[in-house]
Short mmCIF file of C-alpha atoms and ligand atoms in Angstrom, two decimals:
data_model
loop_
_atom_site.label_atom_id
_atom_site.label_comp_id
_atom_site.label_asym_id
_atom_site.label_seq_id
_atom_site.Cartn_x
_atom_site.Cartn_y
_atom_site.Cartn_z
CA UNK A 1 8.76 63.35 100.37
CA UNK A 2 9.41 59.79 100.30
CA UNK A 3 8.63 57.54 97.58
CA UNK A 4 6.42 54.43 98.55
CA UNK A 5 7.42 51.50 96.53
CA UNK A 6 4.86 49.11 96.63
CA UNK A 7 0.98 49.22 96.97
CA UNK A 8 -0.95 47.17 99.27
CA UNK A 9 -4.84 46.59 99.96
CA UNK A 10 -5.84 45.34 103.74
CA UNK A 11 -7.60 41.54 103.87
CA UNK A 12 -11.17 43.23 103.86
CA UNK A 13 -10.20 45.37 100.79
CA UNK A 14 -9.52 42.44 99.09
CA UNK A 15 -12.22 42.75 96.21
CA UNK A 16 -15.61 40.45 97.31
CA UNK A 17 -16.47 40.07 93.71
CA UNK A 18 -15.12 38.80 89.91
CA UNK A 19 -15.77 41.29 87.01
CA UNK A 20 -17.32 39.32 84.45
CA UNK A 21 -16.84 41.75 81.16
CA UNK A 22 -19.15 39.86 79.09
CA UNK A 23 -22.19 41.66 80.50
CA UNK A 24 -20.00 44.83 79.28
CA UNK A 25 -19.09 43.87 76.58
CA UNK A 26 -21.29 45.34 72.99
CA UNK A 27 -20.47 42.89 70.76
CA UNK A 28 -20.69 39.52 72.39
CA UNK A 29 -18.40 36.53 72.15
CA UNK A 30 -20.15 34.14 69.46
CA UNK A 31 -21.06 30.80 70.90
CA UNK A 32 -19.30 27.58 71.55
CA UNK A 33 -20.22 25.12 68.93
CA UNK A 34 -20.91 21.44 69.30
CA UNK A 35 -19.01 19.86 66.31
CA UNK A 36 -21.22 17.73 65.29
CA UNK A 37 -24.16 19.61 65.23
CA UNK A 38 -23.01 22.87 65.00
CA UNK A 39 -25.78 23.98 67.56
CA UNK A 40 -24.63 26.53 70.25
CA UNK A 41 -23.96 25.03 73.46
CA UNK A 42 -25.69 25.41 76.66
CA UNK A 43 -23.78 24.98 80.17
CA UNK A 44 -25.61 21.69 80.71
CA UNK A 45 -23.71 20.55 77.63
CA UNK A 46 -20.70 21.27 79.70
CA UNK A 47 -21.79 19.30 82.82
CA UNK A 48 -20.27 16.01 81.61
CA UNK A 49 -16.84 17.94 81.75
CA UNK A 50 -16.71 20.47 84.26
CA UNK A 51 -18.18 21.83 87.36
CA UNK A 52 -21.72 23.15 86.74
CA UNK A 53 -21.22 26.45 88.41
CA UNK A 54 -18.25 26.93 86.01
CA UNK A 55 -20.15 25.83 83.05
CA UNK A 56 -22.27 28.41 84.30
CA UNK A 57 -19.82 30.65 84.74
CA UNK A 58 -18.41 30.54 81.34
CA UNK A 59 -21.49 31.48 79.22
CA UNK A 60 -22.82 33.67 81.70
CA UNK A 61 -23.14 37.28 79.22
CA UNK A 62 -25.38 38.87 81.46
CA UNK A 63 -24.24 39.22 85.27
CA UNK A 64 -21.43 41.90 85.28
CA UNK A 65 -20.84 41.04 88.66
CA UNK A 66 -19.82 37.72 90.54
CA UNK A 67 -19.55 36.58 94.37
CA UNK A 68 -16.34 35.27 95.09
CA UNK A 69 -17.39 32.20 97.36
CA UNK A 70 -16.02 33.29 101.14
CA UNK A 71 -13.96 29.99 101.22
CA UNK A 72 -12.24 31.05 97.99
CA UNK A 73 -11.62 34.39 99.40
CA UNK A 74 -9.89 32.70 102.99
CA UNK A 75 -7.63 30.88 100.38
CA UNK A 76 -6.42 34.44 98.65
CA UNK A 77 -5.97 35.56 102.09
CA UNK A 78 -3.01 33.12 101.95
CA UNK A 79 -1.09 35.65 99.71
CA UNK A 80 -3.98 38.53 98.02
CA UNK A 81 -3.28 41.36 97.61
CA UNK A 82 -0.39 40.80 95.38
CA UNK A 83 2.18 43.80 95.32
CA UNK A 84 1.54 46.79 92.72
CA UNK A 85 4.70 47.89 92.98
CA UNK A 86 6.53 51.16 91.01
CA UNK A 87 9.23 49.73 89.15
CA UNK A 88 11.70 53.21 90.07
CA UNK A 89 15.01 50.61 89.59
CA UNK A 90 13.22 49.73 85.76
CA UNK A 91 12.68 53.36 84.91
CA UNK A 92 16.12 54.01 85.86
CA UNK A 93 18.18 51.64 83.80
CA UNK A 94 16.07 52.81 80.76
CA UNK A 95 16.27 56.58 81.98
CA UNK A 96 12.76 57.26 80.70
CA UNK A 97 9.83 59.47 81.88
CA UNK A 98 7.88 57.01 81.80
CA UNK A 99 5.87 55.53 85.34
CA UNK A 100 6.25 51.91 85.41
CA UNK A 101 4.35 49.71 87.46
CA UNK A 102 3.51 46.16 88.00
CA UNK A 103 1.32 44.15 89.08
CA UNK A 104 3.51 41.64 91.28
CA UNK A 105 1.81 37.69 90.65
CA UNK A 106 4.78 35.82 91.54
CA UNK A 107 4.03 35.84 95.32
CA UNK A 108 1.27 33.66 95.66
CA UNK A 109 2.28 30.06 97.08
CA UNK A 110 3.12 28.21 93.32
CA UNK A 111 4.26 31.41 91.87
CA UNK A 112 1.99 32.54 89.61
CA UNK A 113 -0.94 33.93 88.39
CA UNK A 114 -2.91 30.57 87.67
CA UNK A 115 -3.74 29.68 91.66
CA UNK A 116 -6.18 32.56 91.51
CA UNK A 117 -8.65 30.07 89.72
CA UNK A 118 -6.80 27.03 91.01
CA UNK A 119 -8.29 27.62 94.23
CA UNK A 120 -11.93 28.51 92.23
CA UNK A 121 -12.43 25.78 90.46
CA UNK A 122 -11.64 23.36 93.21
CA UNK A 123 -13.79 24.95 95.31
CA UNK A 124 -16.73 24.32 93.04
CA UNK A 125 -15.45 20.92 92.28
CA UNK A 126 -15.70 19.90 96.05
CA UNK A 127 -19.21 22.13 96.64
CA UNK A 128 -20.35 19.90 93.84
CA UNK A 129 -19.19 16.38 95.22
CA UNK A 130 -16.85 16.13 92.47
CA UNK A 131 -13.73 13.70 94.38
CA UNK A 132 -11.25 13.96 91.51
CA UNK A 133 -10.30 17.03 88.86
CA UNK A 134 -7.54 16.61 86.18
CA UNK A 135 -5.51 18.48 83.94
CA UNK A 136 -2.70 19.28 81.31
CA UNK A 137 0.08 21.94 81.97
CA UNK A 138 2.60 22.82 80.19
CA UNK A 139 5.62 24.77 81.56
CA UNK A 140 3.71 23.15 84.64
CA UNK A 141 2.61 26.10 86.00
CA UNK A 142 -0.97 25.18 86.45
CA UNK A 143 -0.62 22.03 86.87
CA UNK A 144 1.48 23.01 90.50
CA UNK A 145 -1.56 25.20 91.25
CA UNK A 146 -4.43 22.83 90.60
CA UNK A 147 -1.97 20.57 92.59
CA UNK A 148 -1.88 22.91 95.34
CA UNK A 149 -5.72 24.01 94.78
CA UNK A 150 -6.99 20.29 94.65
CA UNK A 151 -4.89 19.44 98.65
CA UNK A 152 -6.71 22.31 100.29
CA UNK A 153 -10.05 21.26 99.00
CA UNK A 154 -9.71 17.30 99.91
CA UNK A 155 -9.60 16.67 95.98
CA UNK A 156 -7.39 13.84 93.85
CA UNK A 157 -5.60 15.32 90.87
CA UNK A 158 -4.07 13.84 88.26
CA UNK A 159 -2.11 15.84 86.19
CA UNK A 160 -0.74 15.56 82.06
CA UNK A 161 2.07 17.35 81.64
CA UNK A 162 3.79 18.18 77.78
CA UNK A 163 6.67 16.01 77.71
CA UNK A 164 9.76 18.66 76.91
CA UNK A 165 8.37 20.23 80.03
CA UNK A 166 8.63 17.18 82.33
CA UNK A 167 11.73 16.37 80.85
CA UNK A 168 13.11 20.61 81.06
CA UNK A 169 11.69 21.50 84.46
CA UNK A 170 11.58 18.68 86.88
CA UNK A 171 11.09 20.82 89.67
CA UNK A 172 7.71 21.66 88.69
CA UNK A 173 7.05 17.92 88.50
CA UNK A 174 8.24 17.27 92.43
CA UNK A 175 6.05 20.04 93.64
CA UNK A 176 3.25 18.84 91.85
CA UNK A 177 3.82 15.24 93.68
CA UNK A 178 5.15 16.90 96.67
CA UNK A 179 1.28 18.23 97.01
CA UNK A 180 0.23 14.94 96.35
CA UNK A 181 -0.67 14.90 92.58
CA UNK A 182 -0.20 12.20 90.42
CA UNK A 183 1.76 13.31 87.30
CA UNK A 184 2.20 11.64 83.83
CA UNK A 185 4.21 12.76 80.76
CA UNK A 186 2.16 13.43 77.77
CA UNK A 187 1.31 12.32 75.34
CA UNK A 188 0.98 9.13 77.17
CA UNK A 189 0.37 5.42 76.71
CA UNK A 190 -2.72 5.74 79.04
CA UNK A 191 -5.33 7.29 76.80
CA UNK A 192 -6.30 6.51 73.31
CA UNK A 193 -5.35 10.35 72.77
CA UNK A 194 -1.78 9.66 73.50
CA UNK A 195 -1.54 6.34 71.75
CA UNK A 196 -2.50 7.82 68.81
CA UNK A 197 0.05 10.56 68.48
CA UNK A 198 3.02 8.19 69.87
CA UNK A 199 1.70 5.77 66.95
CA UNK A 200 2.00 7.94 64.35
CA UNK A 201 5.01 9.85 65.68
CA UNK A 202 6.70 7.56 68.54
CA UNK A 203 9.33 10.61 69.33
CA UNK A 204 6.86 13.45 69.61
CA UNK A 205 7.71 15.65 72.49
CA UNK A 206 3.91 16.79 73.12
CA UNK A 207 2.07 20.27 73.66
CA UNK A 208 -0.68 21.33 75.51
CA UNK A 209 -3.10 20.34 72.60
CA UNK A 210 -2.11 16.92 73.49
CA UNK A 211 -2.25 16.91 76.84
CA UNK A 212 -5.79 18.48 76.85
CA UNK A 213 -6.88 15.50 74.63
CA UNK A 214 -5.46 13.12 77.39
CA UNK A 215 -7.24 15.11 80.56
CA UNK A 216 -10.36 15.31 78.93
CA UNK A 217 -10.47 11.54 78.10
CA UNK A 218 -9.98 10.94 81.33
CA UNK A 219 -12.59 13.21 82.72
CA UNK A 220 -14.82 11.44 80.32
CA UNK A 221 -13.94 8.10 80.94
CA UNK A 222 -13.87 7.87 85.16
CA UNK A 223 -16.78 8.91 87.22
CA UNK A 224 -16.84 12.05 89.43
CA UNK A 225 -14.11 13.16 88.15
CA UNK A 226 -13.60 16.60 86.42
CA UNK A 227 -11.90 18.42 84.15
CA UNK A 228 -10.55 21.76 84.56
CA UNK A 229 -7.80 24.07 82.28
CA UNK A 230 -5.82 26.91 83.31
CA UNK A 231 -5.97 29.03 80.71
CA UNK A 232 -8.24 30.41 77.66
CA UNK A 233 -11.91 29.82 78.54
CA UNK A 234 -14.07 32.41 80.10
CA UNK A 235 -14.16 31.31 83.81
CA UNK A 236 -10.47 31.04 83.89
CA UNK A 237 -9.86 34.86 82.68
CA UNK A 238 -13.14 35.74 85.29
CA UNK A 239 -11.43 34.33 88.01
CA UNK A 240 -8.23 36.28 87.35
CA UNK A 241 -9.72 39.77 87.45
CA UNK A 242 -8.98 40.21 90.82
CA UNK A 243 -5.66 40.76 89.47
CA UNK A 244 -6.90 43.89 88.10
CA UNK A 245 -9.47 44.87 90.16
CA UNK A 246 -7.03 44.94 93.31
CA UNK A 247 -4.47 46.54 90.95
CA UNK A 248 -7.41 49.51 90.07
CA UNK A 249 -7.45 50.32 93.99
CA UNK A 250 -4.12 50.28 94.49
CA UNK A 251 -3.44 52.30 91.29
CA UNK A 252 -5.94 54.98 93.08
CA UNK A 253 -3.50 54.69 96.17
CA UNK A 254 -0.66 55.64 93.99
CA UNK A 255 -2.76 58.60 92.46
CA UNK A 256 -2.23 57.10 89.12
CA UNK A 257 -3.82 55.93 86.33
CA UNK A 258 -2.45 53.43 83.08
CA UNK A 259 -2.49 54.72 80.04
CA UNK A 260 -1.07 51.39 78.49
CA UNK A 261 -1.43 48.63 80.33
CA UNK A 262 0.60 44.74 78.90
CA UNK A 263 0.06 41.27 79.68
CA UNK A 264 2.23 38.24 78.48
CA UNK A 265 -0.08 36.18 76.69
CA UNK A 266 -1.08 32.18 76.28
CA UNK A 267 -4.18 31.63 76.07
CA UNK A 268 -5.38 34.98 77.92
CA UNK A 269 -6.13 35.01 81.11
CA UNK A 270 -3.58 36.89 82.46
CA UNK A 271 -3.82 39.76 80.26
CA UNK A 272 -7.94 39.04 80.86
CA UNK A 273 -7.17 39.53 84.19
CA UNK A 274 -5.02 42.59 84.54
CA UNK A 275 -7.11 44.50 81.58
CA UNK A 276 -11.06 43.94 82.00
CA UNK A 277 -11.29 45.87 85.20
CA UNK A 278 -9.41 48.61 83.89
CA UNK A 279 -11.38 47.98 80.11
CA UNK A 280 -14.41 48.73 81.39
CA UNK A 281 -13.63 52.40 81.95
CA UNK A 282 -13.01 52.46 78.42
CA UNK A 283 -16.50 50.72 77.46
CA UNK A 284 -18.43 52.29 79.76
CA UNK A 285 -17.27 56.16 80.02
CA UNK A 286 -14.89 55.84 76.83
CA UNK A 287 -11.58 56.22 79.13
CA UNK A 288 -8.60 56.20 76.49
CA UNK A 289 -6.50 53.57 77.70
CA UNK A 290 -4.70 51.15 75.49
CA UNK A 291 -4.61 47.12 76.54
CA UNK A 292 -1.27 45.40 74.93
CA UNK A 293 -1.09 41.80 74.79
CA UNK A 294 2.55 40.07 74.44
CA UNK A 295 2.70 36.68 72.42
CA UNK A 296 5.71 34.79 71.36
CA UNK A 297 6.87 35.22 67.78
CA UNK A 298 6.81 31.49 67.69
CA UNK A 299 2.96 31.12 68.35
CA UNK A 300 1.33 34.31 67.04
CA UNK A 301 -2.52 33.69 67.38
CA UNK A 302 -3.20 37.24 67.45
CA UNK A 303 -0.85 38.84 65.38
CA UNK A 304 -0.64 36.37 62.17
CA UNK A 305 -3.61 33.58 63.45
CA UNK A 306 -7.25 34.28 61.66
CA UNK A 307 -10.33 34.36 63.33
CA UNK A 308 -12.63 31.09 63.17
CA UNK A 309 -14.06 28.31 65.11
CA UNK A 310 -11.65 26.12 65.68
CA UNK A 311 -11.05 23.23 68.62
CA UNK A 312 -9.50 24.13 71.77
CA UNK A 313 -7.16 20.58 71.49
CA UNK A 314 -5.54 18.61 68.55
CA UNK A 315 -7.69 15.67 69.12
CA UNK A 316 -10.94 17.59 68.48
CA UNK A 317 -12.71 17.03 71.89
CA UNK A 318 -13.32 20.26 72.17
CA UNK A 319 -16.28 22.50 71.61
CA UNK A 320 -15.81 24.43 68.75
CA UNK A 321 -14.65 27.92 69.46
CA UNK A 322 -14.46 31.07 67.82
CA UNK A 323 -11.29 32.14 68.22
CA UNK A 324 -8.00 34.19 66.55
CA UNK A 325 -5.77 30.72 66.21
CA UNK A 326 -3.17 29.23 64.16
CA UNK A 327 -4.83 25.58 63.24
CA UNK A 328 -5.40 22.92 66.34
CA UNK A 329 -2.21 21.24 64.66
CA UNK A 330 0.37 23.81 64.74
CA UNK A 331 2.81 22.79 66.27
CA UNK A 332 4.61 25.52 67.95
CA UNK A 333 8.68 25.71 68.70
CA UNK A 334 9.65 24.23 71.66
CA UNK A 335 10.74 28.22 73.28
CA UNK A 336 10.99 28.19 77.57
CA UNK A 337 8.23 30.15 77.66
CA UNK A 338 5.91 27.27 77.28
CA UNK A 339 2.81 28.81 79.13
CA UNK A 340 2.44 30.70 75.20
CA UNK A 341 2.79 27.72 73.65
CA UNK A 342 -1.08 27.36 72.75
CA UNK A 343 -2.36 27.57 69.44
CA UNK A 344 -5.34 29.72 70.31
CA UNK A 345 -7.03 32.51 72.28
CA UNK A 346 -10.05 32.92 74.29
CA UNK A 347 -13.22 33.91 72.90
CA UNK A 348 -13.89 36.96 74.75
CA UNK A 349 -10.01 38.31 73.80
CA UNK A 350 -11.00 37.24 70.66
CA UNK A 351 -13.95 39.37 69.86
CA UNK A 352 -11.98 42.17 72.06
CA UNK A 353 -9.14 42.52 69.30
CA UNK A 354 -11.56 42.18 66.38
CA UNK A 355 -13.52 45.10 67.73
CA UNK A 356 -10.27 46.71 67.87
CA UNK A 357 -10.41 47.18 71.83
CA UNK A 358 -6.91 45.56 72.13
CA UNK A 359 -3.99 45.13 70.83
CA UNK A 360 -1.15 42.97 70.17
CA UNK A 361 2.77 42.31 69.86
CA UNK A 362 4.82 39.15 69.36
CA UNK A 363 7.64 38.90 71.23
CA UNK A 364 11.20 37.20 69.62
CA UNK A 365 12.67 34.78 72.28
CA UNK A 366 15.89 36.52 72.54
CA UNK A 367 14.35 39.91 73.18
CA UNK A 368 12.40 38.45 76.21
CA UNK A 369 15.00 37.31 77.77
CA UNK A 370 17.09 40.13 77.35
CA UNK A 371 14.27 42.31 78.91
CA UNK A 372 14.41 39.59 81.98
CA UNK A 373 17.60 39.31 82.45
CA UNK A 374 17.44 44.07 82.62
CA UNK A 375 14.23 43.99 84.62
CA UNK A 376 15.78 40.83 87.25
CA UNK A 377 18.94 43.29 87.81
CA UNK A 378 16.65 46.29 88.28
CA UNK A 379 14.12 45.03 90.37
CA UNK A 380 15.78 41.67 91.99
CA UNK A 381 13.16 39.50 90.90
CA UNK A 382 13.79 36.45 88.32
CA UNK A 383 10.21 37.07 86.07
CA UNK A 384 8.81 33.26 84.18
CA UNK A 385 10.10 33.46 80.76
CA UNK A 386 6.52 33.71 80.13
CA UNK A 387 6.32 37.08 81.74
CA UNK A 388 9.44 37.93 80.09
CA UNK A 389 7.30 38.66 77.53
CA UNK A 390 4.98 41.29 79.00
CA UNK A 391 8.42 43.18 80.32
CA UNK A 392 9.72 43.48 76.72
CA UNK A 393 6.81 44.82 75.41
CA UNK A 394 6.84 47.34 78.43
CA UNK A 395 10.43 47.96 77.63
CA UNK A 396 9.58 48.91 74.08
CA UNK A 397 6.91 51.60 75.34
CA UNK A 398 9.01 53.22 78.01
CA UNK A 399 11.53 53.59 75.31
CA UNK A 400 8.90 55.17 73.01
CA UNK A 401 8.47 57.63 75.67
CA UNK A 402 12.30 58.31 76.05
CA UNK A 403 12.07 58.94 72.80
CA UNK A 404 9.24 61.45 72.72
CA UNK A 405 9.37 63.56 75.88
CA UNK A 406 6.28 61.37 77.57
CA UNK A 407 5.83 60.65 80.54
CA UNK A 408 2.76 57.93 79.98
CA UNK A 409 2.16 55.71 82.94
CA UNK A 410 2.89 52.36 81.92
CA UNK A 411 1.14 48.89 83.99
CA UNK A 412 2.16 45.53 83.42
CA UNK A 413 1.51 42.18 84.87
CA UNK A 414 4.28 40.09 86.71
CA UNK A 415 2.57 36.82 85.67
CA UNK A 416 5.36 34.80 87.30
CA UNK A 417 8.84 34.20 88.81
CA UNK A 418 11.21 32.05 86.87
CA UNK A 419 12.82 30.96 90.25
CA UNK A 420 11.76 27.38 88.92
CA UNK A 421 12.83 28.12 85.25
CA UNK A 422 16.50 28.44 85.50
CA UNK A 423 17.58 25.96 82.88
CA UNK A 424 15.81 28.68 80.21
CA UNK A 425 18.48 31.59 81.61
CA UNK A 426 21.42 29.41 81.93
CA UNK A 427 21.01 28.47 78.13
CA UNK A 428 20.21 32.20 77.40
CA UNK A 429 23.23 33.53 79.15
CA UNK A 430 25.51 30.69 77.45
CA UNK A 431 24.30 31.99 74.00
CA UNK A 432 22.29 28.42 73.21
CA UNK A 433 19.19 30.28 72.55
CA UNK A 434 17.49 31.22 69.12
CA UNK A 435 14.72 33.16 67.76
CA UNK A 436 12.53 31.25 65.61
CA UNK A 437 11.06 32.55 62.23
CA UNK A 438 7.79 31.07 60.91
CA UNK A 439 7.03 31.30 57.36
CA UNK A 440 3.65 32.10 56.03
CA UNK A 441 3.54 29.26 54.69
CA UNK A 442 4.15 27.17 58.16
CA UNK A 443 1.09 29.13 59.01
CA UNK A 444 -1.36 29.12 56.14
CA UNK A 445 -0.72 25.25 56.03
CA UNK A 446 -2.76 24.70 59.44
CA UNK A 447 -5.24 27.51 58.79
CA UNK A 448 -6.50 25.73 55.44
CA UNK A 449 -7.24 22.47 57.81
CA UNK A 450 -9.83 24.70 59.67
CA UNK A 451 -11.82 25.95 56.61
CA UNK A 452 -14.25 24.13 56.78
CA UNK A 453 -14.78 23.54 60.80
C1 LIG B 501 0.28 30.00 82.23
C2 LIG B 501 1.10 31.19 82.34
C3 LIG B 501 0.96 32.24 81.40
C4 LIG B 501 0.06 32.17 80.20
O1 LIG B 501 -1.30 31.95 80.42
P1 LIG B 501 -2.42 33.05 80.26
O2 LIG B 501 -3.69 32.35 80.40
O3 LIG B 501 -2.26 33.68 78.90
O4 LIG B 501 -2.19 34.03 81.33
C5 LIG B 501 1.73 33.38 81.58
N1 LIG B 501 2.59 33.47 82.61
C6 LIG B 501 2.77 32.48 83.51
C7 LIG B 501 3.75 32.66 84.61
C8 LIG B 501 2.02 31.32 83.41
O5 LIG B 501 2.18 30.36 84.30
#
């Protein structure tokens, strides 16, 4: 019998709603924080800042369910469903009984994962007679997408992006313009966010803390125009379960079903994406499935990070959250993969891993790329160093089950394609890349700053 290789849905299987897992979820995420007041925040508190509907959207605990606007869903016609594809040439250069699949991101239009609420929030945006949205990015990934996102809905965006990655990956930067974005290094001269940190350190090469500080006072100070962020809050990861929910169907199609399933992880929407459709098998009917996020070594939020409210940027402009992080201020190494570089994770991960529902590994540099460089010769595709990440960590398992005789079916979330990122594997393959060791002490330093948030 022949051996199908990847998984496809049809347009009109393409999944008509988002799976909002707070309504699942037992334990709910605490609330947002204003930080003055320390009162819990209500979406009309967000209103100044982003789209209402999203607002909505991100403290909505009690709708498990949520309509994917129709004129959203045209726009994931454009490239949904992504590929589930069996990764047979993976399995092969490790030799183990384990099933590999993944969940295959990279196609849509910019690449990755992050148009999937690109084209969301824009949507509302416009619906809302919003006529400008802006943002940070950091490797640039979302940035490209709300770039992309903001043309097909008649927006203006204006875009921060952290200055080693303007300076690393000027590619990213010329498709954001070649959209039609506007694009500025950050930090910046052209917020008092950016003057600040350039004041007190004139050589500082940013990080998306920054650049968040910079959006948002921008957002703030010009009218009808919003905010929006590609990562962490609750909307985001929403929006990206139809990564998951197409990849349960299609998983039915291959007459499978994960018993581990990985993410790479930055702020959590990816792995949010891939995992809640699947995770609420496990809350529901008590499915034993395990849910693996992959962070850098370098910025370890989950593994070594504490749980607290903290702020979402380094500026404090933020809402407090509660959240596993490392301190607003920590500063993380500048590693390629800088879609991890974030100091914290989204509340609803959050509670997830203190309730013990997930798990999580951090991921040296060197070992990513090494698992890239395997997984690009098995299965011709160049993954983001990002998702680098997620394919070590899947590595590590299939060995496990070399090891032990298992043949555990294995699912794991192509976030991106590094097609853009080449800079990163030439330096890896000359032998210019390190791992980086933090100390505890690098880390309890910017945890005592948020004692008393
Ligand atoms: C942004 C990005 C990530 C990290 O963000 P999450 O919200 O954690 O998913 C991972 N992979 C790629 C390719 C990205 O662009």
């Amino acid at each position: 019998m022949s051996k199908t290789k990847r998984f496809f849905l049809s347009e009109d299987d393409i999944p008509r709603q988002w799976y909002n897992i707070q309504a699942d979820m037992v334990n709910k995420p605490m609330p947002p924080l204003h930080p003055g007041t320390k009162e819990p925040l209500k979406p009309e508190d967000l209103y100044p800042i982003f789209a209402e509907e999203l607002s909505r959207q991100e403290l909505n605990q009690t709708d498990r369910w949520i309509d994917i606007p129709e004129e959203v869903r045209e726009m994931y016609k454009y490239y949904r469903s992504t590929p589930l594809v069996r990764a047979y040439g993976l399995e092969k250069a490790l030799d183990t009984p384990a099933h590999i699949y993944f969940k295959n991101e990279s196609v849509s239009p910019v690449g990755s994962h992050k148009l999937n609420s690109a084209l969301a929030q824009a949507y509302y945006c416009k619906k809302e007679g919003v006529t400008n949205v802006t943002t940070e990015t950091g490797a640039g990934q979302w940035g490209t997408a709300l770039s992309y996102a903001a043309k097909v809905f008649g927006l203006e965006a204006a875009v921060y992006q952290v200055k080693i990655s303007y300076e690393q990956k000027p590619y990213r930067r010329s498709i954001m313009q070649t959209f039609g974005a506007q694009v500025t290094a950050s930090p910046s001269m052209s917020t008092r966010a950016g003057k600040d940190i350039l004041t007190k350190n004139p050589n500082y090469q940013g990080s998306l803390g920054t650049a968040i500080s910079e959006a948002i006072e921008l957002a703030r100070t010009t009218p009808n125009c919003k905010y929006t962020l590609g990562s962490v809050l609750s909307h985001v990861t929403l929006h990206q379960t139809i990564i998951g929910l197409e990849a349960e169907k299609q998983m039915e199609m291959a007459g499978e079903y994960p018993d581990i399933i990985i993410g790479c992880f930055g702020g959590g929407s990816n792995f949010g994406g891939i995992s809640f459709p699947f995770m609420r098998h496990t809350i529901l009917e008590g499915r034993q499935t395990r849910y693996v996020a992959a962070e850098p070594a370098s910025c370890p939020k989950l593994t070594r990070g504490k749980f607290h409210y903290d702020f979402g940027d380094e500026a404090g402009y933020t809402p407090l959250l509660p959240m596993f992080t490392l301190g607003h201020n920590f500063a993380p190494a500048n590693i390629h993969a800088g879609g991890l570089r974030y100091h914290g994770a989204g509340v609803i991960v959050s509670q997830l891993l203190k309730d013990g529902l997930m798990e999580a590994v951090d991921i040296q540099q060197l070992e990513s790329f090494e698992a890239g460089c395997l997984f690009a010769k098995a299965e011709g595709i160049i993954p983001a160093p990002e998702s680098c990440h997620a394919i070590a960590a899947a590595v590590s398992e299939a060995k496990r089950c070399k090891e032990k005789g298992e043949e555990k079916v294995i699912l794991f979330n192509l976030s991106g394609h590094g097609l853009i990122d080449m800079t990163a594997y030439d330096q890896y393959l000359a032998g210019n890349l390190t791992n980086f060791e933090l100390t505890d002490a690098d880390i309890q330093h910017n945890l005592d700053e948020i004692q008393n948030l």
